[in-house]
PDB file of C-alpha atoms in Angstrom:
ATOM      1  CA  MET A 217     141.007 104.010  77.640  1.00 63.00           C
ATOM      2  CA  HIS A 218     141.205 107.327  75.897  1.00 66.00           C
ATOM      3  CA  VAL A 219     144.246 109.450  75.180  1.00 73.00           C
ATOM      4  CA  ASP A 220     145.102 111.156  78.488  1.00 78.00           C
ATOM      5  CA  ARG A 221     141.785 110.052  80.065  1.00 74.00           C
ATOM      6  CA  PHE A 222     140.669 106.999  81.990  1.00 76.00           C
ATOM      7  CA  VAL A 223     136.945 106.471  81.520  1.00 72.00           C
ATOM      8  CA  ALA A 224     135.417 103.775  83.707  1.00 72.00           C
ATOM      9  CA  ASP A 225     132.370 103.067  81.562  1.00 68.00           C
ATOM     10  CA  PHE A 226     133.059  99.364  80.936  1.00 67.00           C
ATOM     11  CA  LYS A 227     133.284  96.932  83.811  1.00 74.00           C
ATOM     12  CA  ARG A 228     133.548  93.198  84.197  1.00 76.00           C
ATOM     13  CA  PHE A 229     133.296  91.542  87.560  1.00 81.00           C
ATOM     14  CA  VAL A 230     135.324  88.630  88.916  1.00 84.00           C
ATOM     15  CA  THR A 231     135.031  86.765  92.173  1.00 86.00           C
ATOM     16  CA  PRO A 232     137.370  87.709  95.025  1.00 86.00           C
ATOM     17  CA  ALA A 233     139.130  84.362  94.557  1.00 91.00           C
ATOM     18  CA  LYS A 234     139.715  85.088  90.854  1.00 88.00           C
ATOM     19  CA  ALA A 235     140.908  88.615  91.689  1.00 85.00           C
ATOM     20  CA  ALA A 236     143.447  87.141  94.114  1.00 88.00           C
ATOM     21  CA  GLU A 237     144.573  84.678  91.441  1.00 89.00           C
ATOM     22  CA  LEU A 238     145.045  87.546  88.980  1.00 88.00           C
ATOM     23  CA  SER A 239     146.684  89.895  91.497  1.00 86.00           C
ATOM     24  CA  ARG A 240     149.752  90.399  89.289  1.00 87.00           C
ATOM     25  CA  TYR A 241     147.421  92.293  86.904  1.00 87.00           C
ATOM     26  CA  ARG A 242     146.201  94.661  89.634  1.00 89.00           C
ATOM     27  CA  VAL A 243     145.883  98.306  88.638  1.00 90.00           C
ATOM     28  CA  ARG A 244     146.828 100.926  91.216  1.00 92.00           C
ATOM     29  CA  PRO A 245     146.301 104.679  91.439  1.00 93.00           C
ATOM     30  CA  ALA A 246     148.885 106.644  89.406  1.00 93.00           C
ATOM     31  CA  ASP A 247     149.856 103.629  87.295  1.00 94.00           C
ATOM     32  CA  VAL A 248     150.256 104.344  83.606  1.00 94.00           C
ATOM     33  CA  MET A 249     148.148 102.177  81.338  1.00 91.00           C
ATOM     34  CA  ILE A 250     149.000 101.761  77.651  1.00 90.00           C
ATOM     35  CA  THR A 251     147.089  99.838  75.026  1.00 87.00           C
ATOM     36  CA  ILE A 252     149.147  97.130  73.329  1.00 84.00           C
ATOM     37  CA  MET A 253     146.505  95.715  70.973  1.00 81.00           C
ATOM     38  CA  GLY A 254     144.032  97.387  68.642  1.00 77.00           C
ATOM     39  CA  THR A 255     144.517 101.107  69.140  1.00 77.00           C
ATOM     40  CA  VAL A 256     148.176 100.659  70.061  1.00 80.00           C
ATOM     41  CA  GLY A 257     149.836 103.268  72.231  1.00 79.00           C
ATOM     42  CA  ARG A 258     146.901 105.013  73.890  1.00 86.00           C
ATOM     43  CA  SER A 259     147.988 105.923  77.367  1.00 90.00           C
ATOM     44  CA  CYS A 260     146.402 107.346  80.493  1.00 91.00           C
ATOM     45  CA  LEU A 261     147.029 107.723  84.178  1.00 93.00           C
ATOM     46  CA  VAL A 262     144.942 105.536  86.490  1.00 92.00           C
ATOM     47  CA  PRO A 263     142.803 107.788  88.726  1.00 90.00           C
ATOM     48  CA  GLU A 264     143.198 107.873  92.498  1.00 90.00           C
ATOM     49  CA  ASN A 265     139.653 106.536  93.043  1.00 90.00           C
ATOM     50  CA  ILE A 266     140.143 103.363  90.958  1.00 87.00           C
ATOM     51  CA  GLY A 267     139.398 100.965  93.792  1.00 84.00           C
ATOM     52  CA  LEU A 268     140.104  97.282  93.156  1.00 85.00           C
ATOM     53  CA  ALA A 269     140.762  96.789  89.439  1.00 86.00           C
ATOM     54  CA  LEU A 270     142.571  94.456  87.047  1.00 86.00           C
ATOM     55  CA  SER A 271     143.958  95.204  83.601  1.00 84.00           C
ATOM     56  CA  SER A 272     143.125  93.191  80.517  1.00 82.00           C
ATOM     57  CA  LYS A 273     145.380  91.387  78.062  1.00 80.00           C
ATOM     58  CA  HIS A 274     145.106  94.364  75.688  1.00 83.00           C
ATOM     59  CA  VAL A 275     146.725  96.748  78.171  1.00 87.00           C
ATOM     60  CA  TRP A 276     150.045  96.999  79.929  1.00 89.00           C
ATOM     61  CA  THR A 277     150.193  98.686  83.296  1.00 90.00           C
ATOM     62  CA  LEU A 278     153.387 100.498  84.226  1.00 90.00           C
ATOM     63  CA  THR A 279     154.213 101.482  87.799  1.00 92.00           C
ATOM     64  CA  PHE A 280     156.731 104.272  88.345  1.00 92.00           C
ATOM     65  CA  ASP A 281     158.549 105.364  91.480  1.00 92.00           C
ATOM     66  CA  GLY A 282     156.955 108.806  91.732  1.00 90.00           C
ATOM     67  CA  SER A 283     159.934 110.167  93.678  1.00 92.00           C
ATOM     68  CA  ARG A 284     162.163 109.484  90.646  1.00 93.00           C
ATOM     69  CA  TYR A 285     159.864 109.798  87.655  1.00 94.00           C
ATOM     70  CA  ARG A 286     156.403 111.343  87.408  1.00 96.00           C
ATOM     71  CA  PRO A 287     153.891 108.865  85.901  1.00 95.00           C
ATOM     72  CA  TYR A 288     151.818 111.731  84.486  1.00 95.00           C
ATOM     73  CA  LEU A 289     154.793 112.835  82.375  1.00 95.00           C
ATOM     74  CA  ALA A 290     155.386 109.283  81.158  1.00 93.00           C
ATOM     75  CA  SER A 291     151.771 109.058  80.000  1.00 94.00           C
ATOM     76  CA  MET A 292     151.946 112.455  78.301  1.00 94.00           C
ATOM     77  CA  GLN A 293     155.114 111.436  76.456  1.00 93.00           C
ATOM     78  CA  LEU A 294     153.613 108.133  75.322  1.00 91.00           C
ATOM     79  CA  ASN A 295     150.623 109.996  73.881  1.00 91.00           C
ATOM     80  CA  HIS A 296     152.242 113.118  72.489  1.00 92.00           C
ATOM     81  CA  ALA A 297     156.026 112.906  72.029  1.00 91.00           C
ATOM     82  CA  PRO A 298     156.734 112.248  68.328  1.00 91.00           C
ATOM     83  CA  TRP A 299     159.779 110.097  69.120  1.00 90.00           C
ATOM     84  CA  ALA A 300     157.780 107.916  71.551  1.00 88.00           C
ATOM     85  CA  ARG A 301     154.916 107.524  69.047  1.00 86.00           C
ATOM     86  CA  ALA A 302     157.428 106.570  66.332  1.00 86.00           C
ATOM     87  CA  HIS A 303     159.068 104.006  68.632  1.00 84.00           C
ATOM     88  CA  LEU A 304     155.704 102.336  69.280  1.00 82.00           C
ATOM     89  CA  ARG A 305     154.702 102.367  65.581  1.00 80.00           C
ATOM     90  CA  ARG A 306     158.065 100.990  64.467  1.00 76.00           C
ATOM     91  CA  ASP A 307     157.424  97.608  66.076  1.00 69.00           C
ATOM     92  CA  GLU A 308     153.682  97.296  65.435  1.00 67.00           C
ATOM     93  CA  GLN A 309     152.647  93.848  64.258  1.00 66.00           C
ATOM     94  CA  GLY A 310     149.426  92.247  63.140  1.00 61.00           C
ATOM     95  CA  GLY A 311     147.081  92.371  60.226  1.00 62.00           C
ATOM     96  CA  ILE A 312     143.529  92.915  61.366  1.00 61.00           C
ATOM     97  CA  MET A 313     144.462  94.057  64.872  1.00 67.00           C
ATOM     98  CA  SER A 314     147.707  95.921  65.515  1.00 75.00           C
ATOM     99  CA  ALA A 315     149.809  94.890  68.486  1.00 77.00           C
ATOM    100  CA  ILE A 316     153.169  95.667  70.033  1.00 78.00           C
ATOM    101  CA  ARG A 317     155.519  93.325  71.853  1.00 77.00           C
ATOM    102  CA  SER A 318     156.674  93.786  75.423  1.00 78.00           C
ATOM    103  CA  ASP A 319     160.212  94.430  74.137  1.00 82.00           C
ATOM    104  CA  THR A 320     158.919  97.548  72.403  1.00 82.00           C
ATOM    105  CA  LEU A 321     157.918  99.055  75.734  1.00 82.00           C
ATOM    106  CA  LYS A 322     160.981  97.727  77.534  1.00 85.00           C
ATOM    107  CA  THR A 323     163.319  99.431  75.054  1.00 86.00           C
ATOM    108  CA  LEU A 324     161.524 102.779  75.122  1.00 87.00           C
ATOM    109  CA  MET A 325     163.765 105.371  76.757  1.00 87.00           C
ATOM    110  CA  LEU A 326     162.164 108.328  78.532  1.00 88.00           C
ATOM    111  CA  PRO A 327     164.140 111.463  79.362  1.00 89.00           C
ATOM    112  CA  THR A 328     164.610 111.939  83.087  1.00 89.00           C
ATOM    113  CA  PRO A 329     165.109 115.551  84.110  1.00 93.00           C
ATOM    114  CA  PRO A 330     165.610 116.258  87.833  1.00 96.00           C
ATOM    115  CA  ILE A 331     162.476 115.515  89.874  1.00 96.00           C
ATOM    116  CA  ASP A 332     161.873 119.175  90.804  1.00 96.00           C
ATOM    117  CA  GLU A 333     161.864 120.053  87.095  1.00 97.00           C
ATOM    118  CA  GLN A 334     159.462 117.162  86.399  1.00 96.00           C
ATOM    119  CA  ILE A 335     157.107 118.466  89.084  1.00 96.00           C
ATOM    120  CA  GLU A 336     157.229 121.965  87.584  1.00 97.00           C
ATOM    121  CA  ILE A 337     156.516 120.609  84.082  1.00 96.00           C
ATOM    122  CA  GLU A 338     153.634 118.520  85.423  1.00 96.00           C
ATOM    123  CA  THR A 339     152.147 121.525  87.230  1.00 97.00           C
ATOM    124  CA  ILE A 340     152.211 123.616  84.048  1.00 97.00           C
ATOM    125  CA  LEU A 341     150.695 120.811  81.947  1.00 95.00           C
ATOM    126  CA  ARG A 342     147.949 120.074  84.481  1.00 95.00           C
ATOM    127  CA  GLU A 343     147.026 123.789  84.669  1.00 97.00           C
ATOM    128  CA  ALA A 344     146.781 123.927  80.871  1.00 96.00           C
ATOM    129  CA  GLU A 345     144.720 120.715  80.870  1.00 93.00           C
ATOM    130  CA  SER A 346     142.357 122.214  83.448  1.00 95.00           C
ATOM    131  CA  LYS A 347     141.889 125.396  81.391  1.00 97.00           C
ATOM    132  CA  ILE A 348     141.204 123.370  78.254  1.00 95.00           C
ATOM    133  CA  SER A 349     138.654 121.238  80.112  1.00 93.00           C
ATOM    134  CA  LYS A 350     136.841 124.328  81.409  1.00 97.00           C
ATOM    135  CA  GLN A 351     136.811 125.861  77.919  1.00 97.00           C
ATOM    136  CA  GLU A 352     135.469 122.609  76.424  1.00 96.00           C
ATOM    137  CA  GLN A 353     132.625 122.634  78.979  1.00 95.00           C
ATOM    138  CA  ALA A 354     131.846 126.278  78.190  1.00 96.00           C
ATOM    139  CA  LEU A 355     131.893 125.506  74.457  1.00 97.00           C
ATOM    140  CA  LYS A 356     129.489 122.592  74.996  1.00 95.00           C
ATOM    141  CA  LYS A 357     127.060 124.919  76.815  1.00 95.00           C
ATOM    142  CA  LEU A 358     127.320 127.581  74.108  1.00 96.00           C
ATOM    143  CA  ARG A 359     126.671 125.012  71.364  1.00 95.00           C
ATOM    144  CA  ALA A 360     123.583 123.775  73.205  1.00 93.00           C
ATOM    145  CA  LEU A 361     122.372 127.363  73.621  1.00 93.00           C
ATOM    146  CA  LYS A 362     123.000 128.073  69.923  1.00 93.00           C
ATOM    147  CA  ALA A 363     121.081 124.956  68.885  1.00 92.00           C
ATOM    148  CA  GLY A 364     118.154 125.938  71.112  1.00 91.00           C
ATOM    149  CA  LEU A 365     118.082 129.514  69.847  1.00 91.00           C
ATOM    150  CA  ALA A 366     118.362 128.425  66.215  1.00 91.00           C
ATOM    151  CA  ASP A 367     115.480 126.003  66.708  1.00 88.00           C
ATOM    152  CA  ASP A 368     113.346 128.729  68.304  1.00 87.00           C
ATOM    153  CA  LEU A 369     114.084 131.132  65.440  1.00 87.00           C
ATOM    154  CA  LEU A 370     113.655 128.595  62.622  1.00 88.00           C
ATOM    155  CA  THR A 371     110.342 127.259  63.955  1.00 88.00           C
ATOM    156  CA  GLY A 372     108.978 130.764  64.542  1.00 84.00           C
ATOM    157  CA  ARG A 373     108.542 130.344  68.294  1.00 85.00           C
ATOM    158  CA  VAL A 374     110.676 133.474  68.630  1.00 82.00           C
ATOM    159  CA  SER A 375     110.653 136.210  66.011  1.00 81.00           C
ATOM    160  CA  VAL A 376     113.618 138.290  64.989  1.00 74.00           C
ATOM    161  CA  PRO A 377     113.230 141.941  66.034  1.00 76.00           C
ATOM    162  CA  ALA A 378     112.673 144.278  63.052  1.00 75.00           C
ATOM    163  CA  GLU A 379     115.854 146.326  63.718  1.00 77.00           C
ATOM    164  CA  VAL A 380     117.967 143.129  63.566  1.00 66.00           C
ATOM    165  CA  ALA A 381     116.198 141.728  60.480  1.00 61.00           C
ATOM    166  CA  SER A 382     116.871 144.791  58.329  1.00 61.00           C
TER     167      SER A 382
END
């Protein structure tokens, strides 16, 4: 789990029988996952294409009624609202590995504006997120181009035109 991003690069497999036994830990699309051990308080929204998945003991999965409260906004608040971050830090326990208790999450209060306002806020935030993602991709390409050009110039494979050099 990353802040605001679910990255499915680590998988463990269980038998169908074990999955049925652990069904109370099932993760569903649009659930909010939050880390409760180690890097406490990282949150993300579970993607629509998750398939059959279970959470681990280091993560809590929260399911919201999307007609009353937008899960995306809950995840954004958990990651970015100073008051939510402070609430999670206040009850952190542990020496080597930080952890929070279930009561910490149960006592966290989230503001609940009218659903149409939540949808409007989510739309604005998702548009901004999309623009940032596109700009990050463009930046990555420009950095790769810069590195390639610098290598060509520094190794002498490409010479600098005389009018530029002077």
